[in-house]
């Protein structure tokens, strides 16, 4: 991923990326493109290389950021109407870390509005199309990021994962997607979804690139006090012997080709000398319900700041203060945003807090404990990312429960705060990518990335 050997210039790389972005326009990947700025930055890097000056580890490498990452002076829409006019006053830490190493941001990419969704169909700007079949969804919410990498427009992309939004689109488009340990990377300057679940990670084409990005970005950040003390670079190498598979996920509701792919990978691992351990994790079946209580509760609270006064849109029909608040929120949020605000406020309301939110918070602790116990029996866990490969556009978007069921295997990981790496593992008969995810204990991100090479 480097241009240091001087066989190609940064300018050429950026020009190629921009040309590809234009070529794949119909996939609806970009929310903005920074052609002039990117070319200017590339020229500066080429100049430095020519003069023999030192350049960063990512010098000249084009990338895209999910459009919930703030970049000072440019629009950050979160693919919503309410933030459509919003110009970011700061740059997110992750984008800054990447740019400090010479990576060149060529544009921002599409997501489900405020990252609520599993298909990118909830975007105010329309869905992004799957890289392998343009009648199918990109996955979500980081659909634009996954497709930009899968179509080889850029080398890597940033994403955010609150309940699967990196891993699921990665698996729908045949690329690597890492949801890091909670707190491994900074969330400063990224639009919040659900603060106890949000993590920022990456899409890449190789485990080596993922490792490089994490070595740059998995750092303590004083601007985000939930970041962990630095651990990534010092992670000891791990001798991996046992891989766990979750019995509870081997059932009819999971696509047969995905189950077959998982079995095949287990056989391969056995042949390489690893022991496959079957895990009983009965609490996991409650994870989806727990997630869809905790997540909307935090969403309702985080989205309350968009009131028509401080950020973005203000309804021009409003004449009173109440109308500014209500009218702006009504015009600016999408249906799915509103659904979550309503569910969130309901489960937090005084009459229902004990019955829903508190119970969910307790169940979350059981889930955390269940993973901790599982990792006493195995080193890593291998599971599907989603119960199915990429589905057809329009298939689930009007059925919120069907869409939420997409997340059944991805959300437990966010509830537990552990890392999950989606790895391209095969293809269906019709040629759609199948992804599997490797899970490890907190802070095992580097070891997971290393081990994923065994699945390649
Ligand atoms: N699909 C999940 C949801 O809609 C996860 C979203 C995410 O990780 N941002 O909540």
JSON list of N, CA, C and O in Angstrom, two decimals, residues 260-313:
[
{"chain": "A", "resi": 260, "resn": "UNK", "atom": "N", "xyz": [-22.61, -24.05, 5.32]},
{"chain": "A", "resi": 260, "resn": "UNK", "atom": "CA", "xyz": [-21.65, -24.95, 4.66]},
{"chain": "A", "resi": 260, "resn": "UNK", "atom": "C", "xyz": [-20.27, -24.32, 4.62]},
{"chain": "A", "resi": 260, "resn": "UNK", "atom": "O", "xyz": [-19.25, -25.00, 4.84]},
{"chain": "A", "resi": 261, "resn": "UNK", "atom": "N", "xyz": [-20.22, -23.02, 4.38]},
{"chain": "A", "resi": 261, "resn": "UNK", "atom": "CA", "xyz": [-18.94, -22.29, 4.33]},
{"chain": "A", "resi": 261, "resn": "UNK", "atom": "C", "xyz": [-18.24, -22.36, 5.68]},
{"chain": "A", "resi": 261, "resn": "UNK", "atom": "O", "xyz": [-17.03, -22.60, 5.77]},
{"chain": "A", "resi": 262, "resn": "UNK", "atom": "N", "xyz": [-19.03, -22.17, 6.75]},
{"chain": "A", "resi": 262, "resn": "UNK", "atom": "CA", "xyz": [-18.45, -22.22, 8.11]},
{"chain": "A", "resi": 262, "resn": "UNK", "atom": "C", "xyz": [-17.89, -23.63, 8.38]},
{"chain": "A", "resi": 262, "resn": "UNK", "atom": "O", "xyz": [-16.77, -23.77, 8.90]},
{"chain": "A", "resi": 263, "resn": "UNK", "atom": "N", "xyz": [-18.65, -24.66, 8.00]},
{"chain": "A", "resi": 263, "resn": "UNK", "atom": "CA", "xyz": [-18.19, -26.04, 8.22]},
{"chain": "A", "resi": 263, "resn": "UNK", "atom": "C", "xyz": [-16.89, -26.29, 7.48]},
{"chain": "A", "resi": 263, "resn": "UNK", "atom": "O", "xyz": [-15.96, -26.91, 8.00]},
{"chain": "A", "resi": 264, "resn": "UNK", "atom": "N", "xyz": [-16.87, -25.82, 6.23]},
{"chain": "A", "resi": 264, "resn": "UNK", "atom": "CA", "xyz": [-15.68, -26.03, 5.40]},
{"chain": "A", "resi": 264, "resn": "UNK", "atom": "C", "xyz": [-14.44, -25.36, 6.05]},
{"chain": "A", "resi": 264, "resn": "UNK", "atom": "O", "xyz": [-13.37, -25.96, 6.11]},
{"chain": "A", "resi": 265, "resn": "UNK", "atom": "N", "xyz": [-14.65, -24.15, 6.52]},
{"chain": "A", "resi": 265, "resn": "UNK", "atom": "CA", "xyz": [-13.52, -23.43, 7.16]},
{"chain": "A", "resi": 265, "resn": "UNK", "atom": "C", "xyz": [-13.06, -24.17, 8.42]},
{"chain": "A", "resi": 265, "resn": "UNK", "atom": "O", "xyz": [-11.87, -24.25, 8.72]},
{"chain": "A", "resi": 266, "resn": "UNK", "atom": "N", "xyz": [-14.04, -24.73, 9.16]},
{"chain": "A", "resi": 266, "resn": "UNK", "atom": "CA", "xyz": [-13.67, -25.49, 10.37]},
{"chain": "A", "resi": 266, "resn": "UNK", "atom": "C", "xyz": [-12.85, -26.72, 9.99]},
{"chain": "A", "resi": 266, "resn": "UNK", "atom": "O", "xyz": [-11.87, -27.05, 10.67]},
{"chain": "A", "resi": 267, "resn": "UNK", "atom": "N", "xyz": [-13.26, -27.40, 8.91]},
{"chain": "A", "resi": 267, "resn": "UNK", "atom": "CA", "xyz": [-12.50, -28.57, 8.46]},
{"chain": "A", "resi": 267, "resn": "UNK", "atom": "C", "xyz": [-11.07, -28.16, 8.11]},
{"chain": "A", "resi": 267, "resn": "UNK", "atom": "O", "xyz": [-10.11, -28.83, 8.49]},
{"chain": "A", "resi": 268, "resn": "UNK", "atom": "N", "xyz": [-10.96, -27.06, 7.38]},
{"chain": "A", "resi": 268, "resn": "UNK", "atom": "CA", "xyz": [-9.62, -26.58, 6.99]},
{"chain": "A", "resi": 268, "resn": "UNK", "atom": "C", "xyz": [-8.77, -26.30, 8.23]},
{"chain": "A", "resi": 268, "resn": "UNK", "atom": "O", "xyz": [-7.60, -26.64, 8.29]},
{"chain": "A", "resi": 269, "resn": "UNK", "atom": "N", "xyz": [-9.41, -25.67, 9.22]},
{"chain": "A", "resi": 269, "resn": "UNK", "atom": "CA", "xyz": [-8.66, -25.34, 10.45]},
{"chain": "A", "resi": 269, "resn": "UNK", "atom": "C", "xyz": [-8.24, -26.62, 11.17]},
{"chain": "A", "resi": 269, "resn": "UNK", "atom": "O", "xyz": [-7.13, -26.72, 11.68]},
{"chain": "A", "resi": 270, "resn": "UNK", "atom": "N", "xyz": [-9.17, -27.60, 11.21]},
{"chain": "A", "resi": 270, "resn": "UNK", "atom": "CA", "xyz": [-8.84, -28.89, 11.85]},
{"chain": "A", "resi": 270, "resn": "UNK", "atom": "C", "xyz": [-7.63, -29.51, 11.17]},
{"chain": "A", "resi": 270, "resn": "UNK", "atom": "O", "xyz": [-6.71, -30.02, 11.82]},
{"chain": "A", "resi": 271, "resn": "UNK", "atom": "N", "xyz": [-7.65, -29.48, 9.83]},
{"chain": "A", "resi": 271, "resn": "UNK", "atom": "CA", "xyz": [-6.53, -30.06, 9.08]},
{"chain": "A", "resi": 271, "resn": "UNK", "atom": "C", "xyz": [-5.22, -29.35, 9.36]},
{"chain": "A", "resi": 271, "resn": "UNK", "atom": "O", "xyz": [-4.14, -29.92, 9.20]},
{"chain": "A", "resi": 272, "resn": "UNK", "atom": "N", "xyz": [-5.33, -28.09, 9.74]},
{"chain": "A", "resi": 272, "resn": "UNK", "atom": "CA", "xyz": [-4.11, -27.35, 10.08]},
{"chain": "A", "resi": 272, "resn": "UNK", "atom": "C", "xyz": [-3.71, -27.58, 11.54]},
{"chain": "A", "resi": 272, "resn": "UNK", "atom": "O", "xyz": [-2.77, -26.96, 12.03]},
{"chain": "A", "resi": 273, "resn": "UNK", "atom": "N", "xyz": [-4.48, -28.39, 12.25]},
{"chain": "A", "resi": 273, "resn": "UNK", "atom": "CA", "xyz": [-4.09, -28.73, 13.62]},
{"chain": "A", "resi": 273, "resn": "UNK", "atom": "C", "xyz": [-4.83, -27.99, 14.72]},
{"chain": "A", "resi": 273, "resn": "UNK", "atom": "O", "xyz": [-4.52, -28.17, 15.90]},
{"chain": "A", "resi": 274, "resn": "UNK", "atom": "N", "xyz": [-5.79, -27.16, 14.35]},
{"chain": "A", "resi": 274, "resn": "UNK", "atom": "CA", "xyz": [-6.56, -26.45, 15.39]},
{"chain": "A", "resi": 274, "resn": "UNK", "atom": "C", "xyz": [-7.68, -27.34, 15.90]},
{"chain": "A", "resi": 274, "resn": "UNK", "atom": "O", "xyz": [-8.22, -28.17, 15.16]},
{"chain": "A", "resi": 275, "resn": "UNK", "atom": "N", "xyz": [-8.03, -27.13, 17.16]},
{"chain": "A", "resi": 275, "resn": "UNK", "atom": "CA", "xyz": [-9.15, -27.87, 17.73]},
{"chain": "A", "resi": 275, "resn": "UNK", "atom": "C", "xyz": [-10.41, -27.00, 17.61]},
{"chain": "A", "resi": 275, "resn": "UNK", "atom": "O", "xyz": [-10.37, -25.81, 17.90]},
{"chain": "A", "resi": 276, "resn": "UNK", "atom": "N", "xyz": [-11.51, -27.61, 17.16]},
{"chain": "A", "resi": 276, "resn": "UNK", "atom": "CA", "xyz": [-12.78, -26.86, 17.07]},
{"chain": "A", "resi": 276, "resn": "UNK", "atom": "C", "xyz": [-13.62, -27.20, 18.31]},
{"chain": "A", "resi": 276, "resn": "UNK", "atom": "O", "xyz": [-13.86, -28.37, 18.61]},
{"chain": "A", "resi": 277, "resn": "UNK", "atom": "N", "xyz": [-14.02, -26.16, 19.03]},
{"chain": "A", "resi": 277, "resn": "UNK", "atom": "CA", "xyz": [-14.75, -26.36, 20.28]},
{"chain": "A", "resi": 277, "resn": "UNK", "atom": "C", "xyz": [-16.19, -25.84, 20.09]},
{"chain": "A", "resi": 277, "resn": "UNK", "atom": "O", "xyz": [-16.38, -24.71, 19.63]},
{"chain": "A", "resi": 278, "resn": "UNK", "atom": "N", "xyz": [-17.16, -26.68, 20.43]},
{"chain": "A", "resi": 278, "resn": "UNK", "atom": "CA", "xyz": [-18.56, -26.22, 20.32]},
{"chain": "A", "resi": 278, "resn": "UNK", "atom": "C", "xyz": [-18.95, -25.46, 21.58]},
{"chain": "A", "resi": 278, "resn": "UNK", "atom": "O", "xyz": [-18.72, -25.93, 22.69]},
{"chain": "A", "resi": 279, "resn": "UNK", "atom": "N", "xyz": [-19.54, -24.29, 21.39]},
{"chain": "A", "resi": 279, "resn": "UNK", "atom": "CA", "xyz": [-19.89, -23.46, 22.55]},
{"chain": "A", "resi": 279, "resn": "UNK", "atom": "C", "xyz": [-21.40, -23.36, 22.70]},
{"chain": "A", "resi": 279, "resn": "UNK", "atom": "O", "xyz": [-22.13, -23.16, 21.73]},
{"chain": "A", "resi": 280, "resn": "UNK", "atom": "N", "xyz": [-21.84, -23.50, 23.94]},
{"chain": "A", "resi": 280, "resn": "UNK", "atom": "CA", "xyz": [-23.24, -23.28, 24.27]},
{"chain": "A", "resi": 280, "resn": "UNK", "atom": "C", "xyz": [-23.34, -21.85, 24.76]},
{"chain": "A", "resi": 280, "resn": "UNK", "atom": "O", "xyz": [-22.77, -21.51, 25.79]},
{"chain": "A", "resi": 281, "resn": "UNK", "atom": "N", "xyz": [-24.05, -21.01, 24.05]},
{"chain": "A", "resi": 281, "resn": "UNK", "atom": "CA", "xyz": [-24.16, -19.61, 24.51]},
{"chain": "A", "resi": 281, "resn": "UNK", "atom": "C", "xyz": [-25.65, -19.20, 24.50]},
{"chain": "A", "resi": 281, "resn": "UNK", "atom": "O", "xyz": [-26.07, -18.40, 23.66]},
{"chain": "A", "resi": 282, "resn": "UNK", "atom": "N", "xyz": [-26.41, -19.74, 25.43]},
{"chain": "A", "resi": 282, "resn": "UNK", "atom": "CA", "xyz": [-27.86, -19.58, 25.39]},
{"chain": "A", "resi": 282, "resn": "UNK", "atom": "C", "xyz": [-28.35, -18.13, 25.55]},
{"chain": "A", "resi": 282, "resn": "UNK", "atom": "O", "xyz": [-29.44, -17.80, 25.11]},
{"chain": "A", "resi": 283, "resn": "UNK", "atom": "N", "xyz": [-27.53, -17.30, 26.16]},
{"chain": "A", "resi": 283, "resn": "UNK", "atom": "CA", "xyz": [-27.96, -15.90, 26.38]},
{"chain": "A", "resi": 283, "resn": "UNK", "atom": "C", "xyz": [-27.98, -15.11, 25.08]},
{"chain": "A", "resi": 283, "resn": "UNK", "atom": "O", "xyz": [-28.68, -14.10, 24.95]},
{"chain": "A", "resi": 284, "resn": "UNK", "atom": "N", "xyz": [-27.18, -15.57, 24.09]},
{"chain": "A", "resi": 284, "resn": "UNK", "atom": "CA", "xyz": [-27.05, -14.79, 22.86]},
{"chain": "A", "resi": 284, "resn": "UNK", "atom": "C", "xyz": [-28.38, -14.60, 22.14]},
{"chain": "A", "resi": 284, "resn": "UNK", "atom": "O", "xyz": [-28.56, -13.62, 21.42]},
{"chain": "A", "resi": 285, "resn": "UNK", "atom": "N", "xyz": [-29.30, -15.54, 22.34]},
{"chain": "A", "resi": 285, "resn": "UNK", "atom": "CA", "xyz": [-30.57, -15.37, 21.63]},
{"chain": "A", "resi": 285, "resn": "UNK", "atom": "C", "xyz": [-31.35, -14.15, 22.12]},
{"chain": "A", "resi": 285, "resn": "UNK", "atom": "O", "xyz": [-32.27, -13.68, 21.46]},
{"chain": "A", "resi": 286, "resn": "UNK", "atom": "N", "xyz": [-30.95, -13.61, 23.25]},
{"chain": "A", "resi": 286, "resn": "UNK", "atom": "CA", "xyz": [-31.62, -12.39, 23.75]},
{"chain": "A", "resi": 286, "resn": "UNK", "atom": "C", "xyz": [-30.89, -11.11, 23.30]},
{"chain": "A", "resi": 286, "resn": "UNK", "atom": "O", "xyz": [-31.37, -10.01, 23.54]},
{"chain": "A", "resi": 287, "resn": "UNK", "atom": "N", "xyz": [-29.73, -11.31, 22.65]},
{"chain": "A", "resi": 287, "resn": "UNK", "atom": "CA", "xyz": [-28.90, -10.13, 22.35]},
{"chain": "A", "resi": 287, "resn": "UNK", "atom": "C", "xyz": [-29.61, -9.13, 21.44]},
{"chain": "A", "resi": 287, "resn": "UNK", "atom": "O", "xyz": [-29.49, -7.91, 21.63]},
{"chain": "A", "resi": 288, "resn": "UNK", "atom": "N", "xyz": [-30.34, -9.63, 20.46]},
{"chain": "A", "resi": 288, "resn": "UNK", "atom": "CA", "xyz": [-30.99, -8.72, 19.53]},
{"chain": "A", "resi": 288, "resn": "UNK", "atom": "C", "xyz": [-32.02, -7.84, 20.24]},
{"chain": "A", "resi": 288, "resn": "UNK", "atom": "O", "xyz": [-32.08, -6.62, 20.03]},
{"chain": "A", "resi": 289, "resn": "UNK", "atom": "N", "xyz": [-32.80, -8.47, 21.13]},
{"chain": "A", "resi": 289, "resn": "UNK", "atom": "CA", "xyz": [-33.80, -7.71, 21.88]},
{"chain": "A", "resi": 289, "resn": "UNK", "atom": "C", "xyz": [-33.12, -6.69, 22.80]},
{"chain": "A", "resi": 289, "resn": "UNK", "atom": "O", "xyz": [-33.55, -5.54, 22.90]},
{"chain": "A", "resi": 290, "resn": "UNK", "atom": "N", "xyz": [-32.03, -7.12, 23.42]},
{"chain": "A", "resi": 290, "resn": "UNK", "atom": "CA", "xyz": [-31.29, -6.21, 24.31]},
{"chain": "A", "resi": 290, "resn": "UNK", "atom": "C", "xyz": [-30.74, -5.02, 23.51]},
{"chain": "A", "resi": 290, "resn": "UNK", "atom": "O", "xyz": [-30.87, -3.86, 23.91]},
{"chain": "A", "resi": 291, "resn": "UNK", "atom": "N", "xyz": [-30.18, -5.34, 22.35]},
{"chain": "A", "resi": 291, "resn": "UNK", "atom": "CA", "xyz": [-29.62, -4.28, 21.50]},
{"chain": "A", "resi": 291, "resn": "UNK", "atom": "C", "xyz": [-30.70, -3.29, 21.09]},
{"chain": "A", "resi": 291, "resn": "UNK", "atom": "O", "xyz": [-30.49, -2.07, 21.14]},
{"chain": "A", "resi": 292, "resn": "UNK", "atom": "N", "xyz": [-31.85, -3.80, 20.67]},
{"chain": "A", "resi": 292, "resn": "UNK", "atom": "CA", "xyz": [-32.89, -2.90, 20.18]},
{"chain": "A", "resi": 292, "resn": "UNK", "atom": "C", "xyz": [-33.68, -2.22, 21.31]},
{"chain": "A", "resi": 292, "resn": "UNK", "atom": "O", "xyz": [-34.71, -1.62, 21.07]},
{"chain": "A", "resi": 293, "resn": "UNK", "atom": "N", "xyz": [-33.17, -2.33, 22.52]},
{"chain": "A", "resi": 293, "resn": "UNK", "atom": "CA", "xyz": [-33.63, -1.48, 23.62]},
{"chain": "A", "resi": 293, "resn": "UNK", "atom": "C", "xyz": [-32.52, -0.47, 23.96]},
{"chain": "A", "resi": 293, "resn": "UNK", "atom": "O", "xyz": [-32.74, 0.74, 23.96]},
{"chain": "A", "resi": 294, "resn": "UNK", "atom": "N", "xyz": [-31.32, -0.99, 24.19]},
{"chain": "A", "resi": 294, "resn": "UNK", "atom": "CA", "xyz": [-30.21, -0.10, 24.60]},
{"chain": "A", "resi": 294, "resn": "UNK", "atom": "C", "xyz": [-29.85, 0.88, 23.48]},
{"chain": "A", "resi": 294, "resn": "UNK", "atom": "O", "xyz": [-29.67, 2.08, 23.72]},
{"chain": "A", "resi": 295, "resn": "UNK", "atom": "N", "xyz": [-29.77, 0.34, 22.25]},
{"chain": "A", "resi": 295, "resn": "UNK", "atom": "CA", "xyz": [-29.34, 1.19, 21.14]},
{"chain": "A", "resi": 295, "resn": "UNK", "atom": "C", "xyz": [-30.32, 2.35, 20.89]},
{"chain": "A", "resi": 295, "resn": "UNK", "atom": "O", "xyz": [-29.91, 3.52, 20.87]},
{"chain": "A", "resi": 296, "resn": "UNK", "atom": "N", "xyz": [-31.63, 2.10, 20.74]},
{"chain": "A", "resi": 296, "resn": "UNK", "atom": "CA", "xyz": [-32.54, 3.24, 20.55]},
{"chain": "A", "resi": 296, "resn": "UNK", "atom": "C", "xyz": [-32.55, 4.20, 21.74]},
{"chain": "A", "resi": 296, "resn": "UNK", "atom": "O", "xyz": [-32.69, 5.41, 21.55]},
{"chain": "A", "resi": 297, "resn": "UNK", "atom": "N", "xyz": [-32.37, 3.68, 22.95]},
{"chain": "A", "resi": 297, "resn": "UNK", "atom": "CA", "xyz": [-32.35, 4.57, 24.12]},
{"chain": "A", "resi": 297, "resn": "UNK", "atom": "C", "xyz": [-31.20, 5.57, 23.98]},
{"chain": "A", "resi": 297, "resn": "UNK", "atom": "O", "xyz": [-31.38, 6.79, 24.20]},
{"chain": "A", "resi": 298, "resn": "UNK", "atom": "N", "xyz": [-30.04, 5.08, 23.59]},
{"chain": "A", "resi": 298, "resn": "UNK", "atom": "CA", "xyz": [-28.89, 5.98, 23.43]},
{"chain": "A", "resi": 298, "resn": "UNK", "atom": "C", "xyz": [-29.05, 6.87, 22.20]},
{"chain": "A", "resi": 298, "resn": "UNK", "atom": "O", "xyz": [-28.61, 8.02, 22.19]},
{"chain": "A", "resi": 299, "resn": "UNK", "atom": "N", "xyz": [-29.71, 6.33, 21.16]},
{"chain": "A", "resi": 299, "resn": "UNK", "atom": "CA", "xyz": [-29.97, 7.14, 19.96]},
{"chain": "A", "resi": 299, "resn": "UNK", "atom": "C", "xyz": [-30.88, 8.31, 20.32]},
{"chain": "A", "resi": 299, "resn": "UNK", "atom": "O", "xyz": [-30.62, 9.46, 19.95]},
{"chain": "A", "resi": 300, "resn": "UNK", "atom": "N", "xyz": [-31.96, 8.02, 21.06]},
{"chain": "A", "resi": 300, "resn": "UNK", "atom": "CA", "xyz": [-32.92, 9.07, 21.41]},
{"chain": "A", "resi": 300, "resn": "UNK", "atom": "C", "xyz": [-32.19, 10.20, 22.13]},
{"chain": "A", "resi": 300, "resn": "UNK", "atom": "O", "xyz": [-32.44, 11.38, 21.88]},
{"chain": "A", "resi": 301, "resn": "UNK", "atom": "N", "xyz": [-31.28, 9.82, 22.99]},
{"chain": "A", "resi": 301, "resn": "UNK", "atom": "CA", "xyz": [-30.55, 10.83, 23.74]},
{"chain": "A", "resi": 301, "resn": "UNK", "atom": "C", "xyz": [-29.55, 11.58, 22.84]},
{"chain": "A", "resi": 301, "resn": "UNK", "atom": "O", "xyz": [-29.50, 12.80, 22.84]},
{"chain": "A", "resi": 302, "resn": "UNK", "atom": "N", "xyz": [-28.79, 10.85, 22.02]},
{"chain": "A", "resi": 302, "resn": "UNK", "atom": "CA", "xyz": [-27.81, 11.50, 21.15]},
{"chain": "A", "resi": 302, "resn": "UNK", "atom": "C", "xyz": [-28.46, 12.39, 20.09]},
{"chain": "A", "resi": 302, "resn": "UNK", "atom": "O", "xyz": [-27.91, 13.43, 19.71]},
{"chain": "A", "resi": 303, "resn": "UNK", "atom": "N", "xyz": [-29.61, 11.97, 19.58]},
{"chain": "A", "resi": 303, "resn": "UNK", "atom": "CA", "xyz": [-30.23, 12.76, 18.50]},
{"chain": "A", "resi": 303, "resn": "UNK", "atom": "C", "xyz": [-31.02, 13.96, 19.03]},
{"chain": "A", "resi": 303, "resn": "UNK", "atom": "O", "xyz": [-31.50, 14.78, 18.26]},
{"chain": "A", "resi": 304, "resn": "UNK", "atom": "N", "xyz": [-31.14, 14.06, 20.34]},
{"chain": "A", "resi": 304, "resn": "UNK", "atom": "CA", "xyz": [-31.92, 15.18, 20.88]},
{"chain": "A", "resi": 304, "resn": "UNK", "atom": "C", "xyz": [-31.21, 16.52, 20.62]},
{"chain": "A", "resi": 304, "resn": "UNK", "atom": "O", "xyz": [-31.82, 17.57, 20.69]},
{"chain": "A", "resi": 305, "resn": "UNK", "atom": "N", "xyz": [-29.92, 16.47, 20.30]},
{"chain": "A", "resi": 305, "resn": "UNK", "atom": "CA", "xyz": [-29.18, 17.72, 20.06]},
{"chain": "A", "resi": 305, "resn": "UNK", "atom": "C", "xyz": [-29.57, 18.37, 18.72]},
{"chain": "A", "resi": 305, "resn": "UNK", "atom": "O", "xyz": [-29.28, 19.53, 18.49]},
{"chain": "A", "resi": 306, "resn": "UNK", "atom": "N", "xyz": [-30.20, 17.60, 17.82]},
{"chain": "A", "resi": 306, "resn": "UNK", "atom": "CA", "xyz": [-30.57, 18.18, 16.52]},
{"chain": "A", "resi": 306, "resn": "UNK", "atom": "C", "xyz": [-31.96, 18.81, 16.66]},
{"chain": "A", "resi": 306, "resn": "UNK", "atom": "O", "xyz": [-32.98, 18.13, 16.55]},
{"chain": "A", "resi": 307, "resn": "UNK", "atom": "N", "xyz": [-31.95, 20.11, 16.94]},
{"chain": "A", "resi": 307, "resn": "UNK", "atom": "CA", "xyz": [-33.20, 20.78, 17.30]},
{"chain": "A", "resi": 307, "resn": "UNK", "atom": "C", "xyz": [-33.52, 21.94, 16.37]},
{"chain": "A", "resi": 307, "resn": "UNK", "atom": "O", "xyz": [-34.42, 22.73, 16.61]},
{"chain": "A", "resi": 308, "resn": "UNK", "atom": "N", "xyz": [-32.76, 22.06, 15.30]},
{"chain": "A", "resi": 308, "resn": "UNK", "atom": "CA", "xyz": [-33.00, 23.16, 14.37]},
{"chain": "A", "resi": 308, "resn": "UNK", "atom": "C", "xyz": [-32.33, 24.45, 14.80]},
{"chain": "A", "resi": 308, "resn": "UNK", "atom": "O", "xyz": [-32.36, 25.45, 14.08]},
{"chain": "A", "resi": 309, "resn": "UNK", "atom": "N", "xyz": [-31.73, 24.45, 15.97]},
{"chain": "A", "resi": 309, "resn": "UNK", "atom": "CA", "xyz": [-31.08, 25.66, 16.46]},
{"chain": "A", "resi": 309, "resn": "UNK", "atom": "C", "xyz": [-29.57, 25.58, 16.25]},
{"chain": "A", "resi": 309, "resn": "UNK", "atom": "O", "xyz": [-28.95, 26.47, 15.71]},
{"chain": "A", "resi": 310, "resn": "UNK", "atom": "N", "xyz": [-29.01, 24.45, 16.69]},
{"chain": "A", "resi": 310, "resn": "UNK", "atom": "CA", "xyz": [-27.56, 24.40, 16.75]},
{"chain": "A", "resi": 310, "resn": "UNK", "atom": "C", "xyz": [-26.87, 23.82, 15.51]},
{"chain": "A", "resi": 310, "resn": "UNK", "atom": "O", "xyz": [-25.76, 24.20, 15.19]},
{"chain": "A", "resi": 311, "resn": "UNK", "atom": "N", "xyz": [-27.49, 22.83, 14.87]},
{"chain": "A", "resi": 311, "resn": "UNK", "atom": "CA", "xyz": [-26.82, 22.19, 13.75]},
{"chain": "A", "resi": 311, "resn": "UNK", "atom": "C", "xyz": [-27.75, 22.11, 12.54]},
{"chain": "A", "resi": 311, "resn": "UNK", "atom": "O", "xyz": [-28.93, 21.82, 12.70]},
{"chain": "A", "resi": 312, "resn": "UNK", "atom": "N", "xyz": [-27.17, 22.27, 11.37]},
{"chain": "A", "resi": 312, "resn": "UNK", "atom": "CA", "xyz": [-27.84, 21.88, 10.13]},
{"chain": "A", "resi": 312, "resn": "UNK", "atom": "C", "xyz": [-29.15, 22.57, 9.84]},
{"chain": "A", "resi": 312, "resn": "UNK", "atom": "O", "xyz": [-29.31, 23.78, 9.97]},
{"chain": "A", "resi": 313, "resn": "UNK", "atom": "N", "xyz": [-30.11, 21.73, 9.46]},
{"chain": "A", "resi": 313, "resn": "UNK", "atom": "CA", "xyz": [-31.40, 22.22, 8.93]},
{"chain": "A", "resi": 313, "resn": "UNK", "atom": "C", "xyz": [-32.22, 23.00, 9.96]},
{"chain": "A", "resi": 313, "resn": "UNK", "atom": "O", "xyz": [-32.20, 22.68, 11.15]}
]
